[in-house]
Short mmCIF file of C-alpha atoms in Angstrom, two decimals:
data_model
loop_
_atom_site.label_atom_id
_atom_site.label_comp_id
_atom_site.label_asym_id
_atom_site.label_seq_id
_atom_site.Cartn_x
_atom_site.Cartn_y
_atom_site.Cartn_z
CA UNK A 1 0.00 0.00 0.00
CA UNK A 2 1.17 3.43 -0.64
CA UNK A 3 1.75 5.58 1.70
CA UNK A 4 1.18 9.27 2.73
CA UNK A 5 3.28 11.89 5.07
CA UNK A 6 2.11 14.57 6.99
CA UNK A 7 5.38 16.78 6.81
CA UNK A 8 6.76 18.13 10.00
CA UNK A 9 9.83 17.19 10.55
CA UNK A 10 10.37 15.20 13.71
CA UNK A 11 13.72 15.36 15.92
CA UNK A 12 12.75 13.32 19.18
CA UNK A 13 15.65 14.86 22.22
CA UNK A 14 16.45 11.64 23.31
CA UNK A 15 19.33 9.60 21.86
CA UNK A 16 19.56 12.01 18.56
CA UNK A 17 15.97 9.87 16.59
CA UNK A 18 14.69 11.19 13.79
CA UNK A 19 10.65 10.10 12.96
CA UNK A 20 8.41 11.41 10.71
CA UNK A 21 4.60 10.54 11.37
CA UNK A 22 3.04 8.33 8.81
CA UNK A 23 -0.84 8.19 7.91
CA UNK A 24 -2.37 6.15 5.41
CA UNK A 25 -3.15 7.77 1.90
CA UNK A 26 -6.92 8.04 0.71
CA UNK A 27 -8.08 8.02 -3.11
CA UNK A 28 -6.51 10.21 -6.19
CA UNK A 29 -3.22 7.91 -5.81
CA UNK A 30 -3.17 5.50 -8.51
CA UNK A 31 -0.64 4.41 -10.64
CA UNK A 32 3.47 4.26 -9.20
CA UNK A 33 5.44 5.78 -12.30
CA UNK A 34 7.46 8.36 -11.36
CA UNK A 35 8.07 11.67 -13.41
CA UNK A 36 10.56 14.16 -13.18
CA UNK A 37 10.02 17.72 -14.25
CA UNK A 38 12.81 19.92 -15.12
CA UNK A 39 11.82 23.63 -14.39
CA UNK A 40 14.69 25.78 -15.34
CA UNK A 41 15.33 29.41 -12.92
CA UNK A 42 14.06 31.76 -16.33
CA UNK A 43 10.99 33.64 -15.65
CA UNK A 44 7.79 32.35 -15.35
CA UNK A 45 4.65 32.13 -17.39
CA UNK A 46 1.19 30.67 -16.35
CA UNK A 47 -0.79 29.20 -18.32
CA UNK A 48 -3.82 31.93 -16.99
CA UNK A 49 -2.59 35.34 -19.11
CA UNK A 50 -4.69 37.29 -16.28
CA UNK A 51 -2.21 36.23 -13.63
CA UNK A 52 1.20 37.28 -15.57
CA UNK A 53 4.02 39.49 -14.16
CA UNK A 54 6.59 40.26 -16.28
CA UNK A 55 9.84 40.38 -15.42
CA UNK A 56 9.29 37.92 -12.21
CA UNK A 57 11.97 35.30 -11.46
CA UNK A 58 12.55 32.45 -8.52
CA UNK A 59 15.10 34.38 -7.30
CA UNK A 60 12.66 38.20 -7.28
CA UNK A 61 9.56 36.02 -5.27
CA UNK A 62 12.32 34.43 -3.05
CA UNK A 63 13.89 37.77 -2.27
CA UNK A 64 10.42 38.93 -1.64
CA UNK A 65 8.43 36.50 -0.54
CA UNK A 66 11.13 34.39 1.86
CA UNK A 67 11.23 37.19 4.80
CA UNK A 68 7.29 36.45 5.38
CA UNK A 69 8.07 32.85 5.54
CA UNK A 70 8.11 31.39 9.25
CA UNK A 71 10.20 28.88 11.35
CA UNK A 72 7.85 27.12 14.02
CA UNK A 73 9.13 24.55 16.18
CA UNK A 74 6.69 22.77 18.53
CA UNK A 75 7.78 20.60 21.77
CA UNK A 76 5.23 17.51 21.95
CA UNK A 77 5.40 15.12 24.68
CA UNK A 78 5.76 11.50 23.58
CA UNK A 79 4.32 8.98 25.58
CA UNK A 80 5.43 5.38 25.62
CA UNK A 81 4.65 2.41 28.14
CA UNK A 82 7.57 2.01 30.75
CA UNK A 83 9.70 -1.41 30.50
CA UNK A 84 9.75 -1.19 34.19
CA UNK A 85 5.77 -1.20 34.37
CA UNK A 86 5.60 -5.05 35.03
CA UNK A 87 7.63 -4.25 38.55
CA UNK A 88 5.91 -1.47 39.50
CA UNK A 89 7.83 1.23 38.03
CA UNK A 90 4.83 2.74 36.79
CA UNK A 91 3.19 2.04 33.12
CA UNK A 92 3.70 4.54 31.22
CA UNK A 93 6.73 7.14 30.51
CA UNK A 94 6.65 11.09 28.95
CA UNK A 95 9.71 11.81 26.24
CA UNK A 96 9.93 15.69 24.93
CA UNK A 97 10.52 15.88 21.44
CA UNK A 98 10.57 18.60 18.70
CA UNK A 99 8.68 19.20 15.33
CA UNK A 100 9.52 21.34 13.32
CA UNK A 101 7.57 22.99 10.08
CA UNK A 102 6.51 26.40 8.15
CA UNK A 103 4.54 29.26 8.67
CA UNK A 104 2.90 32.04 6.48
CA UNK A 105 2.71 35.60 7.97
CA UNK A 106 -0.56 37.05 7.00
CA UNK A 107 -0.85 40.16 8.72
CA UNK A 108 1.46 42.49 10.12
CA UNK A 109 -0.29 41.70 13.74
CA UNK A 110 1.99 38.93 14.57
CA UNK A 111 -1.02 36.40 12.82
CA UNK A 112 0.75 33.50 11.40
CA UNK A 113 -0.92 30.58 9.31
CA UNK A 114 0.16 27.04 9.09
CA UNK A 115 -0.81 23.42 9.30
CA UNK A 116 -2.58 21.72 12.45
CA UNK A 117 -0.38 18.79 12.31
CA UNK A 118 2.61 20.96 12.88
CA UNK A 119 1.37 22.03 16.40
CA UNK A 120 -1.06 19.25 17.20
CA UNK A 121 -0.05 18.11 21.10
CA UNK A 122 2.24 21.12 21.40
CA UNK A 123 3.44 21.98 24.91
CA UNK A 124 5.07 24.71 23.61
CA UNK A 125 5.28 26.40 19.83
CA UNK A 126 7.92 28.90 18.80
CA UNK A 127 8.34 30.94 15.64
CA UNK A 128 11.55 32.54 14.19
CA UNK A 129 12.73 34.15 11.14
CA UNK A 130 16.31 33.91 11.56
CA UNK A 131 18.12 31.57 13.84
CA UNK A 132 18.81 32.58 17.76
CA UNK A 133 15.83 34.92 17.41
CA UNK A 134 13.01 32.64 18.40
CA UNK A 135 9.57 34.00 19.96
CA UNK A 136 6.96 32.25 22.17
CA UNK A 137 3.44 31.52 19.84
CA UNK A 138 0.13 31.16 20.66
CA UNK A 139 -2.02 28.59 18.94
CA UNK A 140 -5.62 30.74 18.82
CA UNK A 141 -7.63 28.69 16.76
CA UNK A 142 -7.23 24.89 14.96
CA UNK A 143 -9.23 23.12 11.87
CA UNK A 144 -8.13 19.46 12.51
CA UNK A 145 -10.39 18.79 9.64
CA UNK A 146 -8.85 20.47 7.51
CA UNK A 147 -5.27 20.50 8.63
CA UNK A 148 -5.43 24.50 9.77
CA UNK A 149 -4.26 26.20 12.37
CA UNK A 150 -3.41 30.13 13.18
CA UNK A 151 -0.85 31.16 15.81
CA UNK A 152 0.14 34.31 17.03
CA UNK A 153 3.19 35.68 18.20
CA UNK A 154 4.33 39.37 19.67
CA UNK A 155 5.78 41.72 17.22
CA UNK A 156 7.81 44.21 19.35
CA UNK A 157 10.92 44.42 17.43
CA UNK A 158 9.98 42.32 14.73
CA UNK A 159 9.81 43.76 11.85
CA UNK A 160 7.17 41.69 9.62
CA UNK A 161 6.18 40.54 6.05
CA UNK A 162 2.60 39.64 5.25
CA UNK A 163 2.40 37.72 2.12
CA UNK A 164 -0.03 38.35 -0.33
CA UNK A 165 -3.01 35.53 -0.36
CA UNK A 166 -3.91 34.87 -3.99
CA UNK A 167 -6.82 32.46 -4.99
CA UNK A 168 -6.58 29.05 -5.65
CA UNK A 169 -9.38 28.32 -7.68
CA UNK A 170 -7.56 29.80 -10.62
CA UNK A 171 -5.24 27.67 -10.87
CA UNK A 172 -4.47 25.58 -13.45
CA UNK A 173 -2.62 21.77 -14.39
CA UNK A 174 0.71 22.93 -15.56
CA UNK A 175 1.02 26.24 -13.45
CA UNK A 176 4.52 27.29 -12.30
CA UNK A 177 4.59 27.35 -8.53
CA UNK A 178 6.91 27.74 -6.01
CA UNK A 179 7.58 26.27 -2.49
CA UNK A 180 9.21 28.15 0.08
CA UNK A 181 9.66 25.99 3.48
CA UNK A 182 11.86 24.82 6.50
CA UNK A 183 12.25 21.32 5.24
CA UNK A 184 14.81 19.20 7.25
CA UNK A 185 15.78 22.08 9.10
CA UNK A 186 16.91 23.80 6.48
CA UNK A 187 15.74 27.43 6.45
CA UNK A 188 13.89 29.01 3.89
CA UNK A 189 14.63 26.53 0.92
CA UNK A 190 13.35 27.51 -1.87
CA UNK A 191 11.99 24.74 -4.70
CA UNK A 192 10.12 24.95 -8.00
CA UNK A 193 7.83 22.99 -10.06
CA UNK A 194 4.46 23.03 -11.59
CA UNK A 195 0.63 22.39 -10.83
CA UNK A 196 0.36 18.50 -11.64
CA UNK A 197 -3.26 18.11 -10.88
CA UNK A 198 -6.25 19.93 -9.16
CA UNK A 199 -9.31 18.47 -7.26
CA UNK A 200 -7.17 15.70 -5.11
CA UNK A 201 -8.25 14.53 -1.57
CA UNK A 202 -6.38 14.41 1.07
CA UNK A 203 -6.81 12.57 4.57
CA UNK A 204 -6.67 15.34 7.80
CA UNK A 205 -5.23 14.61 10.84
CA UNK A 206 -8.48 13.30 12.41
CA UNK A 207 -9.68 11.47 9.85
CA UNK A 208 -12.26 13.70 7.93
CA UNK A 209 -11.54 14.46 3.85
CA UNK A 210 -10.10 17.77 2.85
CA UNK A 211 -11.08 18.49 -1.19
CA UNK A 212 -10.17 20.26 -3.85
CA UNK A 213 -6.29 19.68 -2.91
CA UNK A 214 -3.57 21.03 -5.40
CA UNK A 215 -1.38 18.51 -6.36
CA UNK A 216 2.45 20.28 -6.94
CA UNK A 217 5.65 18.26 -8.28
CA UNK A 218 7.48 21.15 -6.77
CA UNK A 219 10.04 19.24 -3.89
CA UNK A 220 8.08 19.27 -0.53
CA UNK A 221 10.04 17.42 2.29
CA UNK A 222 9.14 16.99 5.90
CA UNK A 223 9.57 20.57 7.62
CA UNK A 224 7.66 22.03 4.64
CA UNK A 225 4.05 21.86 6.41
CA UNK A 226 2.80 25.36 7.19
CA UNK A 227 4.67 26.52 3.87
CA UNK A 228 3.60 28.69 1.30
CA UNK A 229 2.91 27.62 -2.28
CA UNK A 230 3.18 30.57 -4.42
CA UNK A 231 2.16 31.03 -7.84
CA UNK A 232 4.02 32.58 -10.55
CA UNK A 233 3.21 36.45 -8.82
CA UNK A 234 4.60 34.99 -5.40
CA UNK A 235 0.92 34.94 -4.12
CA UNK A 236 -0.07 32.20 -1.53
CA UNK A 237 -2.46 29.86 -3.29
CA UNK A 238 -1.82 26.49 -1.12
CA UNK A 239 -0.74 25.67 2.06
CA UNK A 240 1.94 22.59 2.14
CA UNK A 241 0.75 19.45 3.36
CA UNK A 242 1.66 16.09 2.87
CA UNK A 243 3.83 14.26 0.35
CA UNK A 244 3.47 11.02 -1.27
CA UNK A 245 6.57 8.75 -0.77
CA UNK A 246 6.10 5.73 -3.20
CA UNK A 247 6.85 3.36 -0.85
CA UNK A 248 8.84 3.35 2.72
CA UNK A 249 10.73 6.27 2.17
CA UNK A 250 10.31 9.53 4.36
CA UNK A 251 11.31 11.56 1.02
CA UNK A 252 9.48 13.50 -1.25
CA UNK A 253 8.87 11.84 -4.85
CA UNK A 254 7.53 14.41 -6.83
CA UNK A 255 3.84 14.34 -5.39
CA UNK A 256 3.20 16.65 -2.90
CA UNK A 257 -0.28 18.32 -1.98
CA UNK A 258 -1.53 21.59 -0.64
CA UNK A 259 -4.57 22.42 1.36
CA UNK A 260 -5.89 25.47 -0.96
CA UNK A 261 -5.71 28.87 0.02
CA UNK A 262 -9.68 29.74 -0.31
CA UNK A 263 -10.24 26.96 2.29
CA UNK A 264 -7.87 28.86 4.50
CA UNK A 265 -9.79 32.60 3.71
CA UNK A 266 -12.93 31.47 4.26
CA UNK A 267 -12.35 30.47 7.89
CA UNK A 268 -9.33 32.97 9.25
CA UNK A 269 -11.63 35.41 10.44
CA UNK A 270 -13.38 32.45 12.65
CA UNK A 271 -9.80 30.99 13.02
CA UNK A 272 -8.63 34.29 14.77
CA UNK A 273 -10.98 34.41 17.35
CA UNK A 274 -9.72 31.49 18.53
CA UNK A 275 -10.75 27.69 19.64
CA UNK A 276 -11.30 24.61 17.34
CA UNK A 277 -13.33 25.30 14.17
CA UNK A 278 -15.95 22.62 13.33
CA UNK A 279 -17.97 22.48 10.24
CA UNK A 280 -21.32 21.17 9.79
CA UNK A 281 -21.99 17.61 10.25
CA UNK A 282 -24.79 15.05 8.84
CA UNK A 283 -23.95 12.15 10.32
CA UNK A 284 -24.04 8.95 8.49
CA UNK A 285 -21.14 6.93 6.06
CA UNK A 286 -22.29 6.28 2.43
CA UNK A 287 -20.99 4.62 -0.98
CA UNK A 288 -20.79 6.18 -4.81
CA UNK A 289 -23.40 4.40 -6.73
CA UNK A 290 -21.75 4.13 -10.17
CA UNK A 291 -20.78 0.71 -12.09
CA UNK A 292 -18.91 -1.43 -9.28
CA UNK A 293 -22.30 -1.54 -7.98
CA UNK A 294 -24.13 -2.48 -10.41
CA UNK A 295 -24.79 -6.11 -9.25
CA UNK A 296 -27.24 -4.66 -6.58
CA UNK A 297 -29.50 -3.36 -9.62
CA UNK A 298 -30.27 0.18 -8.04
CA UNK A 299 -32.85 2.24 -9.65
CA UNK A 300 -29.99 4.77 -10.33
CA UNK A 301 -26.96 4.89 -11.66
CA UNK A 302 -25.62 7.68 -9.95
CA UNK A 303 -26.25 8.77 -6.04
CA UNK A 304 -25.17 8.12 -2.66
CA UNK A 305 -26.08 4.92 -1.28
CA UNK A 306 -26.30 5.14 2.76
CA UNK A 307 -24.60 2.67 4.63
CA UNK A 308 -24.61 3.64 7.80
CA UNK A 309 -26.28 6.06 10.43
CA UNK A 310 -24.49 7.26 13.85
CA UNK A 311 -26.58 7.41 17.05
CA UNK A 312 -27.47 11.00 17.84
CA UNK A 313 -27.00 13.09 14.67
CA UNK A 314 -28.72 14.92 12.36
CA UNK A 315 -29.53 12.07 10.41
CA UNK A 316 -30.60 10.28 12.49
CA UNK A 317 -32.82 12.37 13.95
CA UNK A 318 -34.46 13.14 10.23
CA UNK A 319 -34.73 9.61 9.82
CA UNK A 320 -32.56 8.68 6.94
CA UNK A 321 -31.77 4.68 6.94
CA UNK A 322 -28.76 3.21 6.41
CA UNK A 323 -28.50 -0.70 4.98
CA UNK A 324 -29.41 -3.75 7.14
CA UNK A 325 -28.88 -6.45 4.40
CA UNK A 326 -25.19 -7.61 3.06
CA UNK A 327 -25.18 -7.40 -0.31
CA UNK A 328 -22.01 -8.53 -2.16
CA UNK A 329 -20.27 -6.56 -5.09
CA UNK A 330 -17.11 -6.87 -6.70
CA UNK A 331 -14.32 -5.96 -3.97
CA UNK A 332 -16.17 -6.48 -0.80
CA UNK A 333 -19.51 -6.41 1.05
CA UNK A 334 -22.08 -3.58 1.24
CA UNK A 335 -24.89 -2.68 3.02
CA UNK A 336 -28.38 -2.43 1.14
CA UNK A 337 -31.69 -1.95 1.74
CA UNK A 338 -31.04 1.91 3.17
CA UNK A 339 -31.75 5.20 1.23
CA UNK A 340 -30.00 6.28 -1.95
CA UNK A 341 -29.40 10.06 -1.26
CA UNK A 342 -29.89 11.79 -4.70
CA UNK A 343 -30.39 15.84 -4.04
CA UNK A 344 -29.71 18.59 -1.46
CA UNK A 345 -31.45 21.58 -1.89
CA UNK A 346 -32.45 20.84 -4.99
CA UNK A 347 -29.03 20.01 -6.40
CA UNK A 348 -28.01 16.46 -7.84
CA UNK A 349 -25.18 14.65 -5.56
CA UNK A 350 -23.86 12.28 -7.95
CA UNK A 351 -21.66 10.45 -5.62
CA UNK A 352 -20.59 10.48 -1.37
CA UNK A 353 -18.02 12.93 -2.33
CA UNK A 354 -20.74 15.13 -3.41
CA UNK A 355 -22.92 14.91 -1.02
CA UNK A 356 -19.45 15.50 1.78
CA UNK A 357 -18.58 18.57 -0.02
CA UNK A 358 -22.17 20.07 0.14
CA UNK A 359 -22.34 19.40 3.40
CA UNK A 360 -19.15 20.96 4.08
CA UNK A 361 -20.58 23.92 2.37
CA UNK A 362 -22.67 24.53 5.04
CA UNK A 363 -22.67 25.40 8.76
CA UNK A 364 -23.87 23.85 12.05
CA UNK A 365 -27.26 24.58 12.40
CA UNK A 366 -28.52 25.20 9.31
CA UNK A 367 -31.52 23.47 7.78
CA UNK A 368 -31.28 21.29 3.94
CA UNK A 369 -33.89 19.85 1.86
CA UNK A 370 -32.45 15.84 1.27
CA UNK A 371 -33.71 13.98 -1.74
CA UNK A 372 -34.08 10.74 -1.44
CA UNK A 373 -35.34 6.90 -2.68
CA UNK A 374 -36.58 4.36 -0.18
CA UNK A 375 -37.08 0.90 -0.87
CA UNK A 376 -40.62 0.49 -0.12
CA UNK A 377 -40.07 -2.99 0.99
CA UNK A 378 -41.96 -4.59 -2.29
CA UNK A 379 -39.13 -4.11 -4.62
CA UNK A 380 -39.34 -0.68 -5.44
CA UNK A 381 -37.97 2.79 -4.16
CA UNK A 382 -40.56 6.08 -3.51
CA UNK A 383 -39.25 9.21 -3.51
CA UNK A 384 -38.79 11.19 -0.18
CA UNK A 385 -37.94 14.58 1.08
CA UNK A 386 -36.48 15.01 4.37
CA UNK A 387 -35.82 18.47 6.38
CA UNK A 388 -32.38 18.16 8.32
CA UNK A 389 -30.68 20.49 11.04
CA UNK A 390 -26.75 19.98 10.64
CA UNK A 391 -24.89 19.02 13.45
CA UNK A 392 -21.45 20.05 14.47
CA UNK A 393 -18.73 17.47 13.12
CA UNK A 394 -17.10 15.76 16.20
CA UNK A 395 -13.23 15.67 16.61
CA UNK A 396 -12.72 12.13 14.67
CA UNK A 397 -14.34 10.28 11.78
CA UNK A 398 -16.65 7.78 13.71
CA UNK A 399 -16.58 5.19 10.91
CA UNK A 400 -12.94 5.79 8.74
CA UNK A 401 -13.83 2.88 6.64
CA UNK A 402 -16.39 4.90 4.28
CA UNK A 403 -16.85 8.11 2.98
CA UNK A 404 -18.45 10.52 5.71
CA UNK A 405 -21.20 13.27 5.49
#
């Protein structure tokens, strides 16, 4: 199985380890042929005329763009159960360690933006900008869903460099980007490269799907997370994230993926005024009807067939079913006889991805109109509505195993 990093870059203080954390990748991954791209240092031309700067090289964004660019090191505590626990030495032992990733300065407030994962169990966070001239952050508000966080750190005598937030949605498969990061400890490295492909998914930190990743061949390493990528007019229009490794490597091969910058905007305000940030939640697990289950002879070909509904949630409480009967398809088991979720508010969901990025659209608390088909228990389906209240999404993924809504 292929495999996924999250990027910090791990140096554990006892005995000199190095570990990088290692999650299992999710979807948009096929395929193990490598390619190399050759980007030379001339200036750069996107493929989107609207965005061009003339003039613009590596080296001009780097010069500008590198001073805004943020060293954070977090100290995590490790836990690990104690050799001596079978003598009563206790069970369990606490090991300080260190990880280290990116920031992006946004404002000139001391507000810096980077990944969750970077400061995730942090004891203690610190941001520089040059070494020996480390300050004390403050995380004030985390996304574990999807992989955000904002700190913020004093600025007396700091002199700082917001960089400029660009949109992502504009960007296009063959791009010029650049990456500017920490990775490996190694300040402000700066690497090239190009949009490879937009629309990718990406697993968060506690489970939950981010969308509409940007996929970048431009070198990401661990230490990267938190980084900027910048498009061709040094604006921020991804966040660095995770790296694909091909296999048991910790090293980046040429697929690396960014959290996109309008996913960022559209929560900073809520971000900065601190705690966790929680987006609407439906409550249940559901497949994509399309031909792998087409055994099952569903009256569609398209939809989201529900598999499953948690106790407690919105769902629930609307009464959408999930499948009591085992049904078997090519590549596993599934769960029929529940409802085949076909609208919201009106508009088609074609698959479970749909129907999680609608609801991810929306916030806790607010009401949506859910088409629907029910098997009417004589061998056809009738058509439902159902009014449903959102939840608020809990901390983990109840159910990892299928797509969640």
């Amino acid at each position: 199985m292929k495999r996924t990093f999250f990027i910090p870059f791990l140096s554990a203080l006892i005995g000199g380890a190095v570990v990088v954390a290692l999650v299992a990748a999710f979807g948009g991954l096929n395929g193990s042929n490598k390619t190399v791209t050759t980007v030379e240092a001339a200036p750069l031309a996107p493929s989107n005329a609207s965005q061009r700067t003339a003039g613009l090289t590596p080296h001009d964004i780097y010069v500008r763009d590198a001073p805004g660019v943020a060293f954070v090191t977090s100290t995590i505590v490790q836990k690990s159960e104690s050799p001596f626990g079978l003598f009563g030495g206790g069970g369990e032992t606490q090991k300080q360690g260190q990880a280290t990733g990116s920031g992006i300065v946004i404002d000139t407030n001391g507000t810096i933006l980077t990944n969750y994962h970077v400061v995730e169990n942090a004891i203690k966070v610190t941001v520089s900008f040059e070494k020996g001239k480390a300050v004390e952050a403050k995380v004030v508000g985390k996304d574990p869903s999807n992989d955000l966080a904002v700190l913020r750190i004093p600025t007396d005598g700091l002199t700082l460099h917001p960089l400029t937030l660009g949109d992502s949605s504009t960007a296009q498969v063959g791009d010029p980007v650049l990456a500017i990061g920490n990775p490996f400890d190694l300040e402000r490295t700066l690497t090239t490269g190009v949009i490879s492909a937009l629309q990718r998914q990406i697993t968060a930190p506690n489970g939950f799907t981010i969308d509409n990743v940007l996929q970048t061949d431009a070198p990401i390493n661990p230490g990267n997370s938190g980084g900027p990528l910048l498009d061709v007019s040094g604006r921020v229009i991804g966040i660095n994230s995770q790296i694909e490794t091909g296999g048991s490597s910790g090293g980046s091969v040429g697929i690396g993926f960014a959290v996109p910058i309008n996913t960022a905007k559209s929560e900073i305000a809520q971000l900065e005024k601190g705690g966790t940030v929680r987006g609407a939640y439906l409550g249940l697990t559901s497949l994509t009807i399309d031909g792998a289950l087409s055994a099952l002879n569903l009256p569609v070909q398209q939809g989201a067939l529900v598999q499953g509904v948690q106790k407690g949630t919105a769902a629930e409480k609307a009464g959408i079913r999930g499948g009591n009967i085992n049904g078997s398809v090519e590549g596993g088991q599934v769960a029929v006889g529940g409802d085949i979720i076909v609208s919201i508010d009106g508009k088609t969901v074609t698959s479970s991805e749909d129907l999680a990025n609608d609801i991810s659209t929306k916030k806790p608390g607010d009401t949506v109109s859910i088409g629907l088909l029910r098997p009417n228990g004589k061998g056809h389906y009738e058509k439902k509505t159902v009014s449903v209240t959102l939840g608020t999404r809990p901390n983990s993924v109840p159910n990892p195993s299928t797509p969640e809504g």
